[in-house]
Amino acid sequence: MSPQRHRLAAGGRIDRSRPLNFTFNGRRFEGYAGDTLASALIANGVTPVARSFKYHRPRGIVGAGAEEPNAIVQLETGARTQPNQRATRVELYDGLTAASVNCWPSVNFDLGAVNNLLKRLLPAGFYYKTFMWPPGFWMRYEYFIRRAAGLGKAPAAPDPDRYDKMHCHADVLVVGGGPSGLAAALAAGRTGARVILADGQNEFGGALLDGGAEIDGGPALDWVAAAVAELEAMAEVRLLPRATVAGYYDHNYLTIVERVTDHLGAAAPANLPRQRLWKVRAGQVVLATGSVERPLVFADNDRPGIMLASAAATYVNRYAAKPGSRAVVFTNNDSAYRVALDLAEAGIEVAAVVDPRPEPEGPLPARTRARGIEVLGGQAVVAAHGGGRVAAVEVMGLDQAGGGVIGESRRVRCDLVCVSGGWNPTVHLFSQSGGRLRYDDALAGFVPDRSAQAERSVGAAAGTFALADCLARGFEAGLEAAAEAGFRRKGRSRRAPKAPAQEEAPLRPFWVVPSTVARGRGTKHFIDLQNDVTVADVALAVREGYRSAEHLKRYTTMGMGTDQGKIGNVTGLAVLSELVDADIPSVGTTTFRPPYTPVGFGLLAGREVGALADPVRKTAIHRWHEDRGAAFEDVGQWKRPWYFPRAGESMHDAVNRECLAVRNSVGVMDASTLGKIDIQGPDALRLLNWVYTNAWDNLKIGRCRYGLMLGEDGMVMDDGVTTRLAEHHYLMTTTTGGAAGVLAWLEMWLQTEWLDLKVHLTSVTEHWATVAVAGPRARELLSALTSDIDLSAKAFPFMSMRAGTVAGVPARVFRISFTGELSFEINVPASYGMAVWNAVMMAGEKYGVTPFGTEAMHILRAEKGYIIVGDETDGTTTPGDVGMDWIVSKKKPDFIGKRSLSRPDTAREGRKQLVGLLTQDPKEVLPEGGQIVAEPEKKPPMKMIGHVTSSYWSASLGRSIALALVYGGHKRHGETVHVPLIGKTVSAVVSEPRFYDPEGVRLRG
Amino acid sequence: MKKYSIFSLVRNAVSYHERWSEAWRSPEPKGAYEVVIVGGGGHGLATAYYLAKEHGITNVAVVEKGWLGLGNTGRNTTIIRSNYLWDESAHLYEKSLQLYEGLSQELNFNIMLSQRGCLNLAHNQHDLRQLSRRVNAIRLNGIDSEILTAGQIKALVPILNCSPTARYPVLGGSLQRRGGTARHDAVAWAFARAADARGVDIIQNCEVTGIRRDGGRVTGVETTKGLIKAGKVGVVVAGHASVLAEMVGLRLPIESHPLQALVSEPIKPVLDTVVMSAAVHVYLSQSDKGELVLGAGIDSYNSYAQRGSLPIIEHMLAACVDLFPIVSRLRMLRQWAGIVDVCPDASPIVGKTPVEGFYVNFGWGTGGFKATPGSGWVFAYTIAQDRPHPLNEPFSLERFHTGYLVDEHGAAGVAH
Amino acid sequence: MLLIPCPWCGPRDETEFSCGGEGHIPRPADPAALTDPEWADYLFMRKNPKGVHTERWVHSQGCRRWFNVARHTVSHEILAVYKMGEPPPETGADSKQNRT
C-alpha cells in the first residue's frame, strides 16, 4: 500500500486516528474516516480516475459534490455492485472496492481512446448521418455502438438489500443544511412547528464545512455545532443528514432519499434498510439548496487536474487533500481569490490568478497580491497542455469586449487549474415545483422568480451569496414559513445569526475563452464533460438548425449524462445565445425534471416486491386445496384451485376425472371467490331494475334470478345471480374478477345520479365461504348434513334459496347451477368454511365426492353453453351477440345501456355472435383464440369471420367442443368453417352453443 | 437537400464540419398556402412530407406552437410494433411499420430503427387466451407474430424472472420480431428535413389562436404570426386536440391524461428485446446509449401538465423489480410525462369533419409514435383527396355515433 | 401526488381516491328520445378543458363517497370541493375564459 502522499500534514475534518483501506482499479490505498472516495483518491494522487463517454479521454475529479461529471465508478462487486456512483458522493468505508467504468483494459490504457483519434469523424449527431448503408445494416453497426455505450454494469444477481418508505407531514421542510438552511430551521423550529431539515451530506454545515468563516463572532463551525445541538433538542424537529431531497411534486409533496447504511460497507447492521424513501407532505418548504460553481471553457479544458475552484478548496480545507502542487486559479469573480489564499495557506504554490476582469480590485484581490500571488487582470487561460494530466496553461490578454485574444501568449507551468466562471443557484427543486425562473444579469445565471407552490428559496439558491445575507434571509424565511403554517414566534424574540460583511466586486460574465485558432479546429472546448459535448458541437447544431435549447440538448446530448448537466448547462445556453445572437433568457433553459440526483429503482419499489408486490387473496378453504396438491390459477388477486391432480395424473386426466364425477355422481367446488354484494333498502328493487337488463319486479322472497349487467355503451360488463332475501334485502353475486368493479359501478350510480334512491351496498365477498355441491347425488349428500332444510325438488326448486343449518352451521343454501347439474351452493360464514367443506367431503365419501377446480367448471359450463364474461365477451359484445336477447327486457322503459343497443352498429345484422363449433375430427381440440375463416385456401391477409372463445375436450361427450364468436353466427348453424393454425387448418361445423342436456332437465331434477 | 453519408461526413471533417447546411429553413409564413398543417410533431411533419411526395402538394405550411418534435414525439418510449388485435388497427399500424422499415433510406437520415423484437408477457390463463387470440389474428393479417413458451422467453430475455412462484409468473408471451424501437427525435427531424427539401415551410413558434371559416368552409388559421390563409387545414396535435377542436365548435370524445415514463442511468447492455407486460403496466427497453427506458401507466385524471408524478412510477417499478430482479440497484435518472389524448376505444380519429376543408388527426392515446409515418401517409391522402383512405376510414369521428368502435382497450391496455 | 380534500374525511393523498372524469353530465331523462349523435354526446363527448375542470372523485380507499372537485388541469390546483348534487361554484370554469 502506498502512503497518502498528497495528504496535508494537518487540518481537515477527517479522523486521522481511523485509517481505512480501500481498493481502486485493483490497487490498494489508504484513506481516513471522513473522506469521500474522491478525496481519498486525491490524497493518494490517483489520476486519471475515469475515461469520458465518447472519446475515452482521460479524466480527473472536477467537483466535490453531486455535480461531478467525470469520476463515475462501479462500486463493489457481486450482488451488491452499484454502477455509476459519483466518487465525490461515496463516503469511504473500510474495505471499499471501486473501479473506473467504460474503459478497457484499464483507465490508464484504454483501447476506446481510438475514438479520440477519430474525433474529427464523430461530431455531434454523426450517427444520424451515417450507418445507413447498406440498407438494413444498421443493427449490425448498432451492436457495436451498444457495447461501446453505457457506463457501469448492472448486478447479475437479485438485490440482497432492503428498502423502506416513510410517510410524514411537516409544517416546514427545510432543504439544505448550509448556513441559510440551518438558520431557517432554527427560526422555524423555535416556533414549535414540525420541522424537517434534510441535507445530502454526512454532516450539516454545507459550504461552512470548508472552514474559515465567522458567525456571531466565532468560528462558523462552532455556530453550526451549536445550531445542530439546539435543533436536536427540539421535540418537533427531525434532522436528516445523508438525505437528498430528490423530487418536488404537486401539492407540496417531496421525496427524500436517505442513505442509511451506504457509508458503512460490510459493517452495516442487518436490522437497518439500506436506504429510506421519505415521502413528505409539507405545509411550507424552504429551499436552501445552495449553488454549484461553473467552469470557464478553454482549449482542452478536460485535462485531469483542472477542477472547480470551490472543489479544490473543499479538498484542501475539509479533507486535507492536495489536488496539486502548483496551481493556476482562473476566475471571473472574487470567490476564487479566497480559494487561492486557502491553497497558499495549505502550502500549495499558486503560480497566478488569471482574471478576465481588466483591473481586479477590492479586498480579496488585494489580499491575494499581498500574499505574493501574481494577479493577471484582463487575461485568460486559453489552453491547457499536458498528456495524462495538465502540465501547463497558456495565458493571453483579452480585448475589451472579451471576444478576442491579444498580445503574446505566456505559458505557466502547473499541475492544478482551479476555475470559476461564477455560480449557478441550485434551482432544480424550485423548477420541479413549477416555479418560474428569471435570468439575473449580475449573476449571469437563473434564479427563482415566481413560486407555484408554498415554497421560498433562500441563500445561494436564491442568488444570495454573502454569508451575512444568507443567515439573515434564511432566518427570516424560517419565521415566515412557520407563520404561514400557523406557528408564531414564541417568547422573547431571538435575533438572527450574524456574520461580518464581505465586499466582493461584480463578476464579469464570461463563458468561453477566445483563442487564436478557430474553435473546433484541433483542440476541444468542453461544455459537457461526461458526454463529451464541445463548443464546436453546439456550433454545429446551431448551424444545422437545432437552435432551441431542447433541440440542442437532444442533438448534442448536452446535459443528458448522469450529472444532468449540473455544471455545463448554463454555459451551453450562453454559447447558444451567442451563436444565435439572442440574449440568454430568450433561448430559454431546459426543463429540470425529477429527480435531482438519481434514485434507486429498488428504493422506489420499497417493500412492495416479491410476495408483497400485489396482495394475494386466498379463500377460507385454501389450506385444504394446498394440502391436496391442487394446481392454482390466478384470477385477479385470487388464487383459485385449477384442478386437483392425483399421483401420476396429467392435467388432462385430472380434469376429465373431475368432469365425469360431477356428471355421474357428485363434485364439490370452492366458489368462495365469487363477488357478493349485500343490497338493502326500500329502493333496492329500483336499483336492480336500473342496472340489469331484465325485469325484477316479480321476484319473490327466497327466489334467485340471473342478471346481465351492461355498460352504458350497451356492452356486457358482468353477470351473476341475485337472490331476494327479504322484502328490501337482496344478495347480488358477481364474477370473481368483476366484484370490486361492480360494487364501484353501483355506488357511482347511486351517489352521482340517483341520489334519491334509498339503498345501501356492502361487499360481503369475504364474509361468506361458498361450497358448491354439484352432480346427480348432490341432494343425497347434502341431506346427510341438514335436517332443517327440505331439499326435495318441490320444496326447494331450482333458482331458490333456503336458510337453515348445514353441518351444524347456520347457512344459506342456493339452488343454482353453473355446471348444468343438480347443484346446491352452501354459503356459511367464512370462519366455518373449512369445517363445512370437511363435512361435505366426509358425507360425500360414499359417493366418491370429487373436488373439482376452475378448469372442470369451465368445461362443464361450456358444455351447457353458459358464457364467461371476459371469455365469450370482450367489451365489444352485446347481449344479443351472446344469444341472450331473452334476458333483455322489452318492457322496461330504460336501464343502463339500453339506448346504446339501438345504435346503427349495435343493432345491425351480422355482428359477431356466439355459436358452438364441432370439429370434423372429434379428437381435435381447437386452440382458444384460434381465428376462424370461411376461405382457408387464401393467403394472409385473410378475411377472418370470428374467433374461438372457449375450447375443451369434453369427457362427458367424448369429443371436443368449442364456443366461438362468428360474424352472423346465428344464421350459420350447419356451415363448415376453418381455423388456420401453424402447419395445419382445422375444420369445424357451426352449431348451437349448447352441447349437453339442452333442455336443462338435469339441473331442475 | 445535401445527402448525408459516411462520405459527406469525411468530406466535412476536412472542413471541420463548418460547412454543413441547416437541416430545415426557418421561414416567415407566407400569406396563404394550399394546405396548413397545425402541429409540428412527427405526425404533422410526416403529413406534410407525404402531401409533397405522394400528392405533389408542396405549397404547404406546418405551423408549430413551440419547437418541432418536442411534444409527444420527443416524450415517448420509442416503441414500434404493429401487433394489434383488430383488423382495422393492424392494417394501419402495419402500414406504418412498413414505412418505418424504409425510412432511414427514404429520408436519408438515420432514424435508428432497431427491430430487436417486441415481447408481450402473459401472467395468467386469461392473458394466455387473449395472447393466442391476438397472435392468430395478427398472423392471418399477414403480420409476423409468434407465441413463445416461458422457456423460450427465458432464453430471449435472461434477466427476466421466470420462476413459477414469482408474484407475476411468466406463463408465456407473444413476440413480434419486426417490432422494436427508433430514435424518436430523429424521426421528427428526418421528416422535417425531407419535407423542407420538398418546399414545405416549417414555421416554429407560431401558435394557432383561431380557425377562420366562411360559412361551412375553412379559409385559414389565425396565428401569433398573423393570419395564414389556406384552402385546407389539417390539425395534427397531441395533448391539445380538444383545445383546437373547440375553435370550430367541435366536441370530441377525448380526454387528456399524463402518461408517465422514466429512464435509468446508462449501463452496459442487459436487454435486447422490448418487453411489455400490460397486466402490470411495465414497458421496458434499453436504448443504444444504455439507459433503460420505462413506460408506466397514465394518471387517472385529466391533465395538461407534462410533469412526472410519483404514485404511478412507484407501482410500476415495484412490478418491474419483481419481473427483472437485477434492476433493483439501477437508478432513475429522469422522469417525465407526455400528455396523451385518449379516445374511449383507445383508437385515433383520422378523417374529415363537418367543416369543409378541415381535417383532423388526433386521439392516438398512448400509441402515437409507432404510427407516425402511417398516420402522416393516410392523413396526406385524406387531405389531398378530400376523402379517407380505406386504411383510416374506420377511424372517423362518426364511429362514436354509430357505435362502430375499434376497441383496443381490452386487447392493448396501455400500449406504447 | 395530489392532496385531495375529501368533504367527509379531510385532506388525503391522491392514491386513496379514484377519478370519475367530468362531472355535471346528467343522464338524459329519456334516452329513447335522443338521436344517435345526441346519445353519443352524452356517452363520449367531453369538455377536456385546459383550465378549470369540474370533475367527480370518489374516496375509494376511504369513506367511498363521491364528490365534485374543481381542479385546474395545468397547475393541478384544487379550487373547490363540493358535494354531489350541488352546482359548481364560481371558479371561472368556462374553459374559453381561462385557457393558459
PDB file of C-alpha atoms in Angstrom, chain A residues 166-168 173 245 247-255 277-282 285 432 453, chain B residues 310-311 314, chain C residues 1-3 13 15:
ATOM      1  CA  MET A 166     -41.531   6.663   5.389  1.00  0.00           C
ATOM      2  CA  HIS A 167     -44.630   8.821   5.118  1.00  0.00           C
ATOM      3  CA  CYS A 168     -44.718  12.000   7.094  1.00  0.00           C
ATOM      4  CA  LEU A 173     -39.429  21.263   5.325  1.00  0.00           C
ATOM      5  CA  VAL A 245     -34.347  15.798  -1.497  1.00  0.00           C
ATOM      6  CA  GLY A 247     -38.340  15.219  -6.145  1.00  0.00           C
ATOM      7  CA  TYR A 248     -40.740  18.119  -5.693  1.00  0.00           C
ATOM      8  CA  TYR A 249     -44.227  17.092  -6.820  1.00  0.00           C
ATOM      9  CA  ASP A 250     -47.722  18.584  -6.820  1.00  0.00           C
ATOM     10  CA  HIS A 251     -49.289  19.994  -3.667  1.00  0.00           C
ATOM     11  CA  ASN A 252     -46.016  20.295  -1.767  1.00  0.00           C
ATOM     12  CA  TYR A 253     -45.196  16.610  -1.834  1.00  0.00           C
ATOM     13  CA  LEU A 254     -41.483  15.893  -1.764  1.00  0.00           C
ATOM     14  CA  THR A 255     -39.332  12.796  -1.746  1.00  0.00           C
ATOM     15  CA  LEU A 277     -37.532   6.998   0.856  1.00  0.00           C
ATOM     16  CA  TRP A 278     -39.197   9.758   2.843  1.00  0.00           C
ATOM     17  CA  LYS A 279     -42.402  10.986   1.331  1.00  0.00           C
ATOM     18  CA  VAL A 280     -43.171  14.293   2.902  1.00  0.00           C
ATOM     19  CA  ARG A 281     -46.281  16.409   2.608  1.00  0.00           C
ATOM     20  CA  ALA A 282     -45.021  19.791   3.657  1.00  0.00           C
ATOM     21  CA  VAL A 285     -40.882  24.430   2.032  1.00  0.00           C
ATOM     22  CA  GLN A 432     -39.634  20.943 -10.436  1.00  0.00           C
ATOM     23  CA  GLN A 453     -46.312  26.237  -4.549  1.00  0.00           C
TER      24      GLN A 453
ATOM     25  CA  LEU B 310     -44.829   9.606  -8.183  1.00  0.00           C
ATOM     26  CA  PRO B 311     -47.588   7.014  -7.494  1.00  0.00           C
ATOM     27  CA  GLU B 314     -43.629   3.614  -7.718  1.00  0.00           C
TER      28      GLU B 314
ATOM     29  CA  MET C   1     -49.206  13.329  -5.561  1.00  0.00           C
ATOM     30  CA  LEU C   2     -52.328  15.445  -5.294  1.00  0.00           C
ATOM     31  CA  LEU C   3     -53.722  16.292  -1.868  1.00  0.00           C
ATOM     32  CA  ASP C  13     -53.354  11.547  -0.716  1.00  0.00           C
ATOM     33  CA  THR C  15     -53.781   7.323  -4.073  1.00  0.00           C
TER      34      THR C  15
END
